[in-house]
mmCIF file of C-alpha atoms in Angstrom:
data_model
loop_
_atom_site.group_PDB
_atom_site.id
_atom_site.type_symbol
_atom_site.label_atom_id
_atom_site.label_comp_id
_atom_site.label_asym_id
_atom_site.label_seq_id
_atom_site.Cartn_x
_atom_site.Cartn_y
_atom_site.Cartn_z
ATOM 1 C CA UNK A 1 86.201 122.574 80.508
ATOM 2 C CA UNK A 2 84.974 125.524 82.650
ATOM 3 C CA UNK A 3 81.462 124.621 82.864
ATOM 4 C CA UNK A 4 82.116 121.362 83.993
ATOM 5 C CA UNK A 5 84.473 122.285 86.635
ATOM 6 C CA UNK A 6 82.009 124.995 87.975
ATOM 7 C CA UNK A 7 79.138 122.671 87.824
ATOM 8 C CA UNK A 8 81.371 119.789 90.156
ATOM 9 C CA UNK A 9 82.764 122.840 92.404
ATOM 10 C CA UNK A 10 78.912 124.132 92.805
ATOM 11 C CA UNK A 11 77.026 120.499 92.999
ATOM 12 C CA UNK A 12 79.519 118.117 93.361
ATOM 13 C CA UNK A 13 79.419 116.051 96.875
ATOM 14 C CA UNK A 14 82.804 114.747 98.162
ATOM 15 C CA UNK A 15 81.326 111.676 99.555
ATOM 16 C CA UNK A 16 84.950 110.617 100.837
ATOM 17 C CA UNK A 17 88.379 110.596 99.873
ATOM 18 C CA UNK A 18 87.739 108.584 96.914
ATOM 19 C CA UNK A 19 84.335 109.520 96.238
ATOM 20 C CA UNK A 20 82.428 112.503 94.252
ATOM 21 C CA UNK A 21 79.205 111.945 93.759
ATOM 22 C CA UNK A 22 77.436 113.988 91.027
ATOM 23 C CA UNK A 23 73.943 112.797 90.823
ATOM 24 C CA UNK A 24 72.665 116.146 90.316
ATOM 25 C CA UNK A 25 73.878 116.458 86.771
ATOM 26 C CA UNK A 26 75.662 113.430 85.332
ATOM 27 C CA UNK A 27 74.974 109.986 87.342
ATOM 28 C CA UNK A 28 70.851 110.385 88.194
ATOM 29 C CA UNK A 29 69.489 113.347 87.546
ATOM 30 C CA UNK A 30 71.085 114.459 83.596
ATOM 31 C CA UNK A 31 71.814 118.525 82.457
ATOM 32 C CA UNK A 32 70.888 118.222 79.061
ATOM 33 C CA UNK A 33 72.213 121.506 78.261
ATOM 34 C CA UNK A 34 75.466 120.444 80.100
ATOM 35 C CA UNK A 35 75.647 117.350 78.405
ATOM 36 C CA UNK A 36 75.674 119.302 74.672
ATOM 37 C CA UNK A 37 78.114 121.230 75.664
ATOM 38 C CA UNK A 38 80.418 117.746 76.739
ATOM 39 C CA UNK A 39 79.543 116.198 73.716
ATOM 40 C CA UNK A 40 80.805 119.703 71.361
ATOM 41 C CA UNK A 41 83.960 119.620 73.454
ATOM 42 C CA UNK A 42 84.775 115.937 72.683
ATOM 43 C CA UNK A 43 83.721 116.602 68.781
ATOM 44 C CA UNK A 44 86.322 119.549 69.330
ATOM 45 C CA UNK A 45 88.326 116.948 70.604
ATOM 46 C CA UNK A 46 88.696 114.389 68.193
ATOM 47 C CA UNK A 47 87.073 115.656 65.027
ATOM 48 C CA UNK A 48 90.716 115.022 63.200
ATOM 49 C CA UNK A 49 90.336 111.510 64.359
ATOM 50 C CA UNK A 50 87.819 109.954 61.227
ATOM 51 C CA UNK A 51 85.968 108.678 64.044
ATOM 52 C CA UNK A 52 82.979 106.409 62.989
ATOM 53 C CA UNK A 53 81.689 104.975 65.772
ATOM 54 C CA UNK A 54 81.139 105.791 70.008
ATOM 55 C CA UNK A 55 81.618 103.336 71.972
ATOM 56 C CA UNK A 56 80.406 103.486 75.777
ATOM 57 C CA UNK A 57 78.937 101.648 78.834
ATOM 58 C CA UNK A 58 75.525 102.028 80.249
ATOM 59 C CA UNK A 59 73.630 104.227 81.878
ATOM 60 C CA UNK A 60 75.438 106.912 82.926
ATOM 61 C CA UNK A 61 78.019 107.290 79.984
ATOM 62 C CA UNK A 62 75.142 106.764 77.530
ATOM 63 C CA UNK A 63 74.012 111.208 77.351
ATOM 64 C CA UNK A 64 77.513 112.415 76.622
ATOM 65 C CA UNK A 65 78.152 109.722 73.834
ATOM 66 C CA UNK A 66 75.057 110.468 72.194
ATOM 67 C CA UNK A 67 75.902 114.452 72.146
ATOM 68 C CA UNK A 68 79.410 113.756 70.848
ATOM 69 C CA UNK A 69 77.967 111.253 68.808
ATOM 70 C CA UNK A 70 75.392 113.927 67.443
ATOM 71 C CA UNK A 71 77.983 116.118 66.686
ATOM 72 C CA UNK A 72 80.481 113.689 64.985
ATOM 73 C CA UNK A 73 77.487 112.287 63.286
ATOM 74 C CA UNK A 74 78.409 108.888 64.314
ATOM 75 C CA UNK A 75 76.581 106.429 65.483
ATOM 76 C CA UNK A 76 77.335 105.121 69.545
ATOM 77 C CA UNK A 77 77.038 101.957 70.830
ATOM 78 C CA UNK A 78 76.215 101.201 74.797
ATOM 79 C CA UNK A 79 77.565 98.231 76.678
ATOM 80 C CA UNK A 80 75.630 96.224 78.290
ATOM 81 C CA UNK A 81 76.459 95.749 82.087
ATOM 82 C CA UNK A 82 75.830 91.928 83.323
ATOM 83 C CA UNK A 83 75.895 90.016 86.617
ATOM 84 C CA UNK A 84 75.907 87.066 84.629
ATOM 85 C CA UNK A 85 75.660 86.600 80.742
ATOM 86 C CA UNK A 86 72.962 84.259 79.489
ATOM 87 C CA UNK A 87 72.947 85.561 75.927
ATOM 88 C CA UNK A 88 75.475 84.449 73.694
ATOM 89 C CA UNK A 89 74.443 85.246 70.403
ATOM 90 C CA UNK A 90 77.385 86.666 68.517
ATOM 91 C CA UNK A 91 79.020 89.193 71.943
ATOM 92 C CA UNK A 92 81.836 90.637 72.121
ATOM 93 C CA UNK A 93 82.557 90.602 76.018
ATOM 94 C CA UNK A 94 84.975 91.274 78.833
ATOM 95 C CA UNK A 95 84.642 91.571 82.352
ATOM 96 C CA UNK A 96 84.973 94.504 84.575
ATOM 97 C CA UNK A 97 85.863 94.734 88.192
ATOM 98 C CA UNK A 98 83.649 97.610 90.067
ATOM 99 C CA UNK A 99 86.300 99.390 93.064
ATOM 100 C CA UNK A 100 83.379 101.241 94.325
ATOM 101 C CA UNK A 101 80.810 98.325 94.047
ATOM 102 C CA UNK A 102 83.033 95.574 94.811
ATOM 103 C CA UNK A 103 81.588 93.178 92.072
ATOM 104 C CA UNK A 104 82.236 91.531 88.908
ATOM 105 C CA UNK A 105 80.553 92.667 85.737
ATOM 106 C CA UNK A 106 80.552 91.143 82.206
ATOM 107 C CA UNK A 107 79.915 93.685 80.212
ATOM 108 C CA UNK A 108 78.483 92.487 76.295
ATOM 109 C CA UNK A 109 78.365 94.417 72.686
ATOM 110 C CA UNK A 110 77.092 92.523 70.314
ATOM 111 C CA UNK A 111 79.356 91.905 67.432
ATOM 112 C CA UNK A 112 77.104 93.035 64.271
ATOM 113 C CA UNK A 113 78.097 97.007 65.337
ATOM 114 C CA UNK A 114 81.756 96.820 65.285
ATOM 115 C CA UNK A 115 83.840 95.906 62.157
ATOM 116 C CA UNK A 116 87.899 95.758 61.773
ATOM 117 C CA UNK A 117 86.927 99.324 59.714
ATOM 118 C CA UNK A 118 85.632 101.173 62.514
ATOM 119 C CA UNK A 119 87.677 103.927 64.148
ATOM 120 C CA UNK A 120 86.567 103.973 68.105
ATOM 121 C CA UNK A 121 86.087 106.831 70.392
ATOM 122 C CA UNK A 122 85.784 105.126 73.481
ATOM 123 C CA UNK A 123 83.319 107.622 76.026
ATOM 124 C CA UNK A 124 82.637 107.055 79.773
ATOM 125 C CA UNK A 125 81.246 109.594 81.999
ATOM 126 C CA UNK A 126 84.562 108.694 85.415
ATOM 127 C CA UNK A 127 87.535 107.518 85.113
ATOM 128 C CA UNK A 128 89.053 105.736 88.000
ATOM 129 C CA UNK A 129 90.930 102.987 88.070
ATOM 130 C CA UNK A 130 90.614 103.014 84.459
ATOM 131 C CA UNK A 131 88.626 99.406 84.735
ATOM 132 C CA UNK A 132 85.401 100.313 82.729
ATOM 133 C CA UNK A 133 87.875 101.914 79.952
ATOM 134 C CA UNK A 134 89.537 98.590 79.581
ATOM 135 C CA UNK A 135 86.677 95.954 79.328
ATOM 136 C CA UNK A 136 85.559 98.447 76.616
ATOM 137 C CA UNK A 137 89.282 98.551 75.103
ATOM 138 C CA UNK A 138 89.139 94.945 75.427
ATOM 139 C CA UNK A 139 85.650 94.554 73.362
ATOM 140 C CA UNK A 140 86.808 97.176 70.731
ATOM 141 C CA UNK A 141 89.935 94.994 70.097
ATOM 142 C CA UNK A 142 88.379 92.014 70.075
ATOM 143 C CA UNK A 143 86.138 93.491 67.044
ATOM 144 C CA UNK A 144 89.303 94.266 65.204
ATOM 145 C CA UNK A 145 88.231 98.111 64.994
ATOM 146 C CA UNK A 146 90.652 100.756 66.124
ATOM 147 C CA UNK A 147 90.728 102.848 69.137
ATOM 148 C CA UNK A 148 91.255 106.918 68.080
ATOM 149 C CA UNK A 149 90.821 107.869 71.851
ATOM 150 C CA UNK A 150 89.237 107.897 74.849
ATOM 151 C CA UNK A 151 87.104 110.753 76.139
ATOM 152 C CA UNK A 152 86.187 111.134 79.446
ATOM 153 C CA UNK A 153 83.967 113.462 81.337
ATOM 154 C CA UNK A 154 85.594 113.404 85.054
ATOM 155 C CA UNK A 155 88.874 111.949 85.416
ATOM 156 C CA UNK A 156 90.017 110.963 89.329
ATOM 157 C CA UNK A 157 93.640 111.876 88.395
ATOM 158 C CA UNK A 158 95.321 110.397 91.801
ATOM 159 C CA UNK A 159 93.840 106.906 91.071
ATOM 160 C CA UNK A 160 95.801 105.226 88.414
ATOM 161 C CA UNK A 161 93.447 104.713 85.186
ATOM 162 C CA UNK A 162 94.590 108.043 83.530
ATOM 163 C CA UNK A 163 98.229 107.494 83.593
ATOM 164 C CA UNK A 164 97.921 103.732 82.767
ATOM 165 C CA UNK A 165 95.988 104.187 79.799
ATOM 166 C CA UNK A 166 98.394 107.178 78.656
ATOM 167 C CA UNK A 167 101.258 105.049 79.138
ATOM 168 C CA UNK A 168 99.760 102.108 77.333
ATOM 169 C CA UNK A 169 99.544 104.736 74.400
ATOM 170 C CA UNK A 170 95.971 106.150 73.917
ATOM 171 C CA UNK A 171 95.254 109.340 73.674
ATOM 172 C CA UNK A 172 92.847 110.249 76.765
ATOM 173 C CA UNK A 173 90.594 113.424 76.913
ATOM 174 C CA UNK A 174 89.336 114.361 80.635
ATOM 175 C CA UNK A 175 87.042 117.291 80.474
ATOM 176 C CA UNK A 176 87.664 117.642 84.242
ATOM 177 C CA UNK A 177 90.543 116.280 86.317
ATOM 178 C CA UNK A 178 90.240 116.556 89.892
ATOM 179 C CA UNK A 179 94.001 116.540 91.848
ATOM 180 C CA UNK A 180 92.190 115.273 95.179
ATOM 181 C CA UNK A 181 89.495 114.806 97.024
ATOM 182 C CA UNK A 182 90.926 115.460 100.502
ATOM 183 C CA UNK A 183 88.873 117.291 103.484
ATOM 184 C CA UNK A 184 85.769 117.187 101.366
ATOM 185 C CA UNK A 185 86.953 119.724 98.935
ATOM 186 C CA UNK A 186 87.258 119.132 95.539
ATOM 187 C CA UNK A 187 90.941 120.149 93.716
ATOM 188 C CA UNK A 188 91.091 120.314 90.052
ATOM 189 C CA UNK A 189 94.524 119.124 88.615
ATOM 190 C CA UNK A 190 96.049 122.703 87.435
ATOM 191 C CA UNK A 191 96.080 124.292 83.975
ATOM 192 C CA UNK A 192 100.020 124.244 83.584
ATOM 193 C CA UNK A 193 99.623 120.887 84.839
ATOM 194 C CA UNK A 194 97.026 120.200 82.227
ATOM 195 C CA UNK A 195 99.653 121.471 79.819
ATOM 196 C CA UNK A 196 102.473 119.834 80.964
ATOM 197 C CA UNK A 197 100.631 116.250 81.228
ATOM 198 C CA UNK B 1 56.621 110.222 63.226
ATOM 199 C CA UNK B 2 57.338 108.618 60.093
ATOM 200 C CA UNK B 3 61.048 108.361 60.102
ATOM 201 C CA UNK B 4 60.572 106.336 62.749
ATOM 202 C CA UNK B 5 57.734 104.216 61.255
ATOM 203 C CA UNK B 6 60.540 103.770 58.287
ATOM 204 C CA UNK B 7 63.500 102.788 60.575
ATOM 205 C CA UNK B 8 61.304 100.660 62.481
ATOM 206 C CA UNK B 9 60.276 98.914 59.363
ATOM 207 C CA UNK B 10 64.491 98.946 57.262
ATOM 208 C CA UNK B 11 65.812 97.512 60.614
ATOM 209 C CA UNK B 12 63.364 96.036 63.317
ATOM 210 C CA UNK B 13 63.854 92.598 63.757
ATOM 211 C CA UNK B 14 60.669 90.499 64.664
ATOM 212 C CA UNK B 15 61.680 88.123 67.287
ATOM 213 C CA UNK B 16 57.946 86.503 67.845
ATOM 214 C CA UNK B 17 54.910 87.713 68.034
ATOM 215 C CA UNK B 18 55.239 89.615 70.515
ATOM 216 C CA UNK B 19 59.059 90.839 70.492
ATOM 217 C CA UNK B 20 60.422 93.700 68.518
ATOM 218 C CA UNK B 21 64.540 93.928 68.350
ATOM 219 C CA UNK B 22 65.665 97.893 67.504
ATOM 220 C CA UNK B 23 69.323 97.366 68.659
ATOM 221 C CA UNK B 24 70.585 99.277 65.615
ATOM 222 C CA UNK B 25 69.013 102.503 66.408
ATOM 223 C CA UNK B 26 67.655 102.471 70.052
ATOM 224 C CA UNK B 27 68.615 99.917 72.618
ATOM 225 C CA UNK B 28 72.145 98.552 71.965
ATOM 226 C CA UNK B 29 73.233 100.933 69.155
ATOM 227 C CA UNK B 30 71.994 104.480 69.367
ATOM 228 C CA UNK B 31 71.521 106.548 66.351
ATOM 229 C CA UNK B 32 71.562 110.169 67.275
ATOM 230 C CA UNK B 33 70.050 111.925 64.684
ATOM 231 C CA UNK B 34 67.162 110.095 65.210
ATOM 232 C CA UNK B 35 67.092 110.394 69.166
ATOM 233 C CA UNK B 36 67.497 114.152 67.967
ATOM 234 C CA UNK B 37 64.344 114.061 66.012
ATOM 235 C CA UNK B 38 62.616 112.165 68.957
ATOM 236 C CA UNK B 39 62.948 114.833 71.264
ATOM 237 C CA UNK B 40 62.172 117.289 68.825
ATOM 238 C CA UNK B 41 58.687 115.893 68.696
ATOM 239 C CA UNK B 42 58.197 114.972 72.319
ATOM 240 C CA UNK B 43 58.768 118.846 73.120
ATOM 241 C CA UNK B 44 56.544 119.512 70.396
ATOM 242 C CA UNK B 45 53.707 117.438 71.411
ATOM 243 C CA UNK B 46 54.554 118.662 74.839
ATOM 244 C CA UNK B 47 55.784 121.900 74.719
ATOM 245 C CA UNK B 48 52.180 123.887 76.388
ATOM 246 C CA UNK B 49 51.540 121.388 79.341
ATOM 247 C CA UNK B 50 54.100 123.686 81.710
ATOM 248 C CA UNK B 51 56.487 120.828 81.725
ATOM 249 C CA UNK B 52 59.119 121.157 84.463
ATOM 250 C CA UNK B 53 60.993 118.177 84.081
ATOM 251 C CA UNK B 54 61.399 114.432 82.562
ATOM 252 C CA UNK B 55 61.725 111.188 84.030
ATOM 253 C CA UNK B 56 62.505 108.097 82.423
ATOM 254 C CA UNK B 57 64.412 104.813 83.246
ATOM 255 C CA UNK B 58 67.594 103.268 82.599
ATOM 256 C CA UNK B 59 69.232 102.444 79.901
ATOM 257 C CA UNK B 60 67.364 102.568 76.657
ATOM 258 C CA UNK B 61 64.878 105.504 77.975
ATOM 259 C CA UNK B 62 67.804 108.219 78.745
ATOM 260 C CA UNK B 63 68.664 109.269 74.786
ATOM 261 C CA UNK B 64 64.919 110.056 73.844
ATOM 262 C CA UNK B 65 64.536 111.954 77.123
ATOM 263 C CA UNK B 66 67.954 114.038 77.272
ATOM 264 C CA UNK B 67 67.196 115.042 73.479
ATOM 265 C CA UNK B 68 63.258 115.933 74.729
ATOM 266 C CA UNK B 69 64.904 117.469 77.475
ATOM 267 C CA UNK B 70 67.672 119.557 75.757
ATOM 268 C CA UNK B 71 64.377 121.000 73.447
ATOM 269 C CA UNK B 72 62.625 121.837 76.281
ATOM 270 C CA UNK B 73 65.216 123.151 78.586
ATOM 271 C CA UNK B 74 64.055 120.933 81.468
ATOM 272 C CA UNK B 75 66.218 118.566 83.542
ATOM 273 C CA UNK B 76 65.993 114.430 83.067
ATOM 274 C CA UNK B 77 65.902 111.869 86.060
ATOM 275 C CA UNK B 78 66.559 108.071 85.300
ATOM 276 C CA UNK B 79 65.365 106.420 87.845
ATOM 277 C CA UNK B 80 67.606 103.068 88.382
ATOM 278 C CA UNK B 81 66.902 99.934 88.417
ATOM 279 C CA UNK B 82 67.832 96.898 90.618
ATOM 280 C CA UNK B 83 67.760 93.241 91.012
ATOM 281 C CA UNK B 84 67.574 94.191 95.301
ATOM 282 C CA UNK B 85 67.600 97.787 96.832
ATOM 283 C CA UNK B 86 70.444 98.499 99.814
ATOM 284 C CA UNK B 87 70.549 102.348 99.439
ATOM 285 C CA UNK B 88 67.689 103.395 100.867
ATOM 286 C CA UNK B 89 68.811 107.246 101.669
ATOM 287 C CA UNK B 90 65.594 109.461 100.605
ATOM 288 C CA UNK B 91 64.273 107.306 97.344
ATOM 289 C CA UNK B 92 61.496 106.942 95.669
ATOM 290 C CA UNK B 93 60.814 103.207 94.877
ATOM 291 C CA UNK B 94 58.601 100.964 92.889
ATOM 292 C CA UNK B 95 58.504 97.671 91.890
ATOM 293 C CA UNK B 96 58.570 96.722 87.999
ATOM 294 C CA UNK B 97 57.796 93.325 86.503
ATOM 295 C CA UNK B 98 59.387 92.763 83.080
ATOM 296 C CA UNK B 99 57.902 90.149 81.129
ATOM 297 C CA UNK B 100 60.252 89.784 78.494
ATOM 298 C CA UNK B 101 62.702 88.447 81.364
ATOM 299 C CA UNK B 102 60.401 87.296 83.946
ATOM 300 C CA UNK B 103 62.258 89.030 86.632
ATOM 301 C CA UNK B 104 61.012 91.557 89.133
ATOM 302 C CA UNK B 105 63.151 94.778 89.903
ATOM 303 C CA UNK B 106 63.080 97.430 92.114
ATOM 304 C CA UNK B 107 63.211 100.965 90.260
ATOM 305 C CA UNK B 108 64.040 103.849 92.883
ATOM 306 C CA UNK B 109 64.553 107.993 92.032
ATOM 307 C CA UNK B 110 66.280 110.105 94.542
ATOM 308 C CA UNK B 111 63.524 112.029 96.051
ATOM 309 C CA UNK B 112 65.931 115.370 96.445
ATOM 310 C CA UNK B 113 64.935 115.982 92.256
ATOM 311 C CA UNK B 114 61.233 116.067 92.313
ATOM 312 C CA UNK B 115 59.116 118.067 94.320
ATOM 313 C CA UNK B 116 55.083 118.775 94.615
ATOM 314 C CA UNK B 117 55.663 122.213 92.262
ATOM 315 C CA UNK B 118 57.058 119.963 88.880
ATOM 316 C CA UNK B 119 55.223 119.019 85.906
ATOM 317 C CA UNK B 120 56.547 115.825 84.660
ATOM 318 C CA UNK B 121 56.273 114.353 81.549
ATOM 319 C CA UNK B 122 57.633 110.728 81.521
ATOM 320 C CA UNK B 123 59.342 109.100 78.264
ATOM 321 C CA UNK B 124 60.018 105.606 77.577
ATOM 322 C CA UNK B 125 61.929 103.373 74.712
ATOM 323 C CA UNK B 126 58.922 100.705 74.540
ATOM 324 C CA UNK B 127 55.510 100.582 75.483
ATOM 325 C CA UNK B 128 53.543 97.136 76.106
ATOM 326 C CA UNK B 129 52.105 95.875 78.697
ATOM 327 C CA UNK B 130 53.135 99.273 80.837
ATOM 328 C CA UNK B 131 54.853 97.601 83.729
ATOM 329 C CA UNK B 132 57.474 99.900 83.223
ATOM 330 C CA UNK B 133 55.380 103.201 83.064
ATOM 331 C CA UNK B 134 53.073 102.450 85.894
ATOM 332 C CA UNK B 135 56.598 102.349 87.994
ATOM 333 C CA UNK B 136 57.221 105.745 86.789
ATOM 334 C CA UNK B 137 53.836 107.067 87.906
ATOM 335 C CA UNK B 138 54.092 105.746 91.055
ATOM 336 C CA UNK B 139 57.212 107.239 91.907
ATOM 337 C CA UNK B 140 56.200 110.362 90.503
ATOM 338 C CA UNK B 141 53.342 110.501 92.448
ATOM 339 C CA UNK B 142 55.142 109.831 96.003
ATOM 340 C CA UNK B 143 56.683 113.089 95.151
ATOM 341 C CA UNK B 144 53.846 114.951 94.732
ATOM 342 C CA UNK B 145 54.463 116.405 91.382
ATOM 343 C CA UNK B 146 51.740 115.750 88.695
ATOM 344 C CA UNK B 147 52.615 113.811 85.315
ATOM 345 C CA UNK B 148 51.473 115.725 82.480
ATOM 346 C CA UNK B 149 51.691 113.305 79.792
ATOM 347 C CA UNK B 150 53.855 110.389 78.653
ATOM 348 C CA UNK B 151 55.887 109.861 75.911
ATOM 349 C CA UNK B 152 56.840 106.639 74.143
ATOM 350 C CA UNK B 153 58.582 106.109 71.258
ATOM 351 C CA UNK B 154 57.865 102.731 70.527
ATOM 352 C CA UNK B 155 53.949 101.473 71.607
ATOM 353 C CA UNK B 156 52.943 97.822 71.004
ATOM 354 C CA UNK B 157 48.959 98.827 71.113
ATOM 355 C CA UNK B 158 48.243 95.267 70.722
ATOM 356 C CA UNK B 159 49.125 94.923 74.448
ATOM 357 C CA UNK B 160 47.145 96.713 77.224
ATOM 358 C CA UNK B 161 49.415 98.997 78.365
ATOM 359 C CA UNK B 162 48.561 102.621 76.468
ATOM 360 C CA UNK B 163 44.980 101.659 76.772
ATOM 361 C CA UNK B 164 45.227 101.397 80.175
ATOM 362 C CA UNK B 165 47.278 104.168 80.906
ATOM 363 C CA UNK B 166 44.582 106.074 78.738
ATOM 364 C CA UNK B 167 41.634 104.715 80.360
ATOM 365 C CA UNK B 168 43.507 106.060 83.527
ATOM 366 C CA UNK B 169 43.525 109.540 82.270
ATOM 367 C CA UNK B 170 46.817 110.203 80.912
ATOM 368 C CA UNK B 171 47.805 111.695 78.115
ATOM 369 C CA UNK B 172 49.863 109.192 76.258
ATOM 370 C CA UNK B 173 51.943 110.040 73.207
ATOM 371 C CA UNK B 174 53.615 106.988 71.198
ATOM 372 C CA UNK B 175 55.944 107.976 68.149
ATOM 373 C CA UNK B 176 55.004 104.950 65.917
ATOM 374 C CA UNK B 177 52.158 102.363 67.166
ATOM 375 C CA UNK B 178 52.533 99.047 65.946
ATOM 376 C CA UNK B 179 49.176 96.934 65.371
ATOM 377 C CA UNK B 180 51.120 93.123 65.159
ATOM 378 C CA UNK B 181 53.937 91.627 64.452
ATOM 379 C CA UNK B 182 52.506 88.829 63.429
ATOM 380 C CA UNK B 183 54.254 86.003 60.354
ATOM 381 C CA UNK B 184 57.414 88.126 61.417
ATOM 382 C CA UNK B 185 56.084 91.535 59.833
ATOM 383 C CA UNK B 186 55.324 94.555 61.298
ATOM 384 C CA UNK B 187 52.124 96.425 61.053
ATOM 385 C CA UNK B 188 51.300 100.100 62.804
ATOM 386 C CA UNK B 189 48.378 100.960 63.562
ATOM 387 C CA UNK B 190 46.841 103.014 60.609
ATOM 388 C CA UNK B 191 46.718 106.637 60.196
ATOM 389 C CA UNK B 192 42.913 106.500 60.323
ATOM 390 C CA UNK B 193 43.014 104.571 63.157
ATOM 391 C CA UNK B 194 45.488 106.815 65.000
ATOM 392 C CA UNK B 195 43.378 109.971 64.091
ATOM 393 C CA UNK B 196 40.324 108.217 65.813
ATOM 394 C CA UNK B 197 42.879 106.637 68.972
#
């Protein structure tokens, strides 16, 4: 997606090898504009899908589910991020490991939203390691729903989530796909690479 | 807004007296149409007070404000909140007492997003004893920008918070205003009542 790409190339911050930071648009501050256009792109996406229900993670994947979700005219459903979990009325949870953070997360849906009917588009604004996309492939399955796909606004392609979640046999949708981070420049994977992958 | 009045009363749950459950539209499960809908009536209440941008908190706050946001072709902030603060690299911060959980948290905006020149309008999921909101204005205000209004979609009047906010001077704008939930039933505030308000 060219506007995305333009808008990490312009605002992005390469923080370090591992680390963009985009708090201008996605993570803190939120391009509303931006974000419609992300959530047309993943309607585009997987509108042959019979998707009926978004599934993401709060707070920062919450604005692009809700567009796609608008557009799909489905309904989305946040996860709830946890140190600990004191709740247990009828969850759904897993646990996710933060690389950047160092900490363990339970992360909670509660059960009532998700049925063995529901076809999931999972959304989630990075993808890493690919460890927030599989406490919420873990949840999802645990409902008994489906997962369609897995759309994703900025995929780190040189850390392994992408590839691991392709080769585990889901179909995943990176708007943006950045080859490296190295020398604080940002590299986007190229197009025939796109089309090869 | 009386869509809202109507999904408030089809799905609210009425925990106690005091505690109102939307997690099928608003804070767990999002309903997009609606958050559409929101924001189409924030900007319109809004749209001649000059507004330059919108800041609201995580999680439940970002839908209604990136829909007001998207009508009114302004930026959103969600400022973050925490159990402790260790960034500390140019933020705003404020301290927030929640009620419901008894905990305090820290809730801290980057101050590179608002500046003396903006015209914020602040949006919120719930409105009750205004904890929440006074954290917002007192960030806001360490930038220098002026807040131009707020916007809630959900007001509990039968707490102090909007009449304190009002008393304070600010313009506050609730989307349905509920008089008491009590004998598990909720009751708005009448239209009468909200003419006079």
């Amino acid at each position: 997606m060219k506007l995305l790409r333009e808008k990490i190339q312009d605002e992005g911050i390469v923080l370090s090898d591992g680390v963009l930071k985009v708090d201008s648009f996605l993570n803190h501050q939120i391009d509303p504009e931006l974000m419609k256009e992300i959530g047309l792109e993943f309607a585009r996406l997987f509108k042959k899908e019979g998707i009926t229900k978004i599934v993401t993670i709060e707070s920062s994947g919450i604005s692009p589910a809700v567009m796609a979700g608008l557009e799909l005219g489905v309904k989305v459903i946040f996860a709830r991020k946890r140190k600990s979990l004191t709740l247990t009325d009828n969850l759904l949870v897993s646990s996710v490991y933060s690389f950047t953070k160092q900490e363990e997360n339970t992360i909670a849906v509660s059960s009532q939203f998700l049925n063995k009917s529901d076809r999931v588009l999972i959304i989630d604004d990075f993808l890493a390691n690919g460890e927030a996309a599989k406490g919420l492939i873990d949840i999802v399955k645990k409902s008994g729903a489906s997962i369609q796909g897995i759309g994703i606004v900025i995929e780190k392609s040189f850390q392994k989530g992408a590839s691991e979640l392709k080769n585990s046999g889901y179909r995943v949708e990176s708007l943006a796909r950045i080859q490296s981070l190295r020398d604080g420049k940002v590299s986007f994977v190229e197009e025939f690479e796109e089309v090869k992958a």
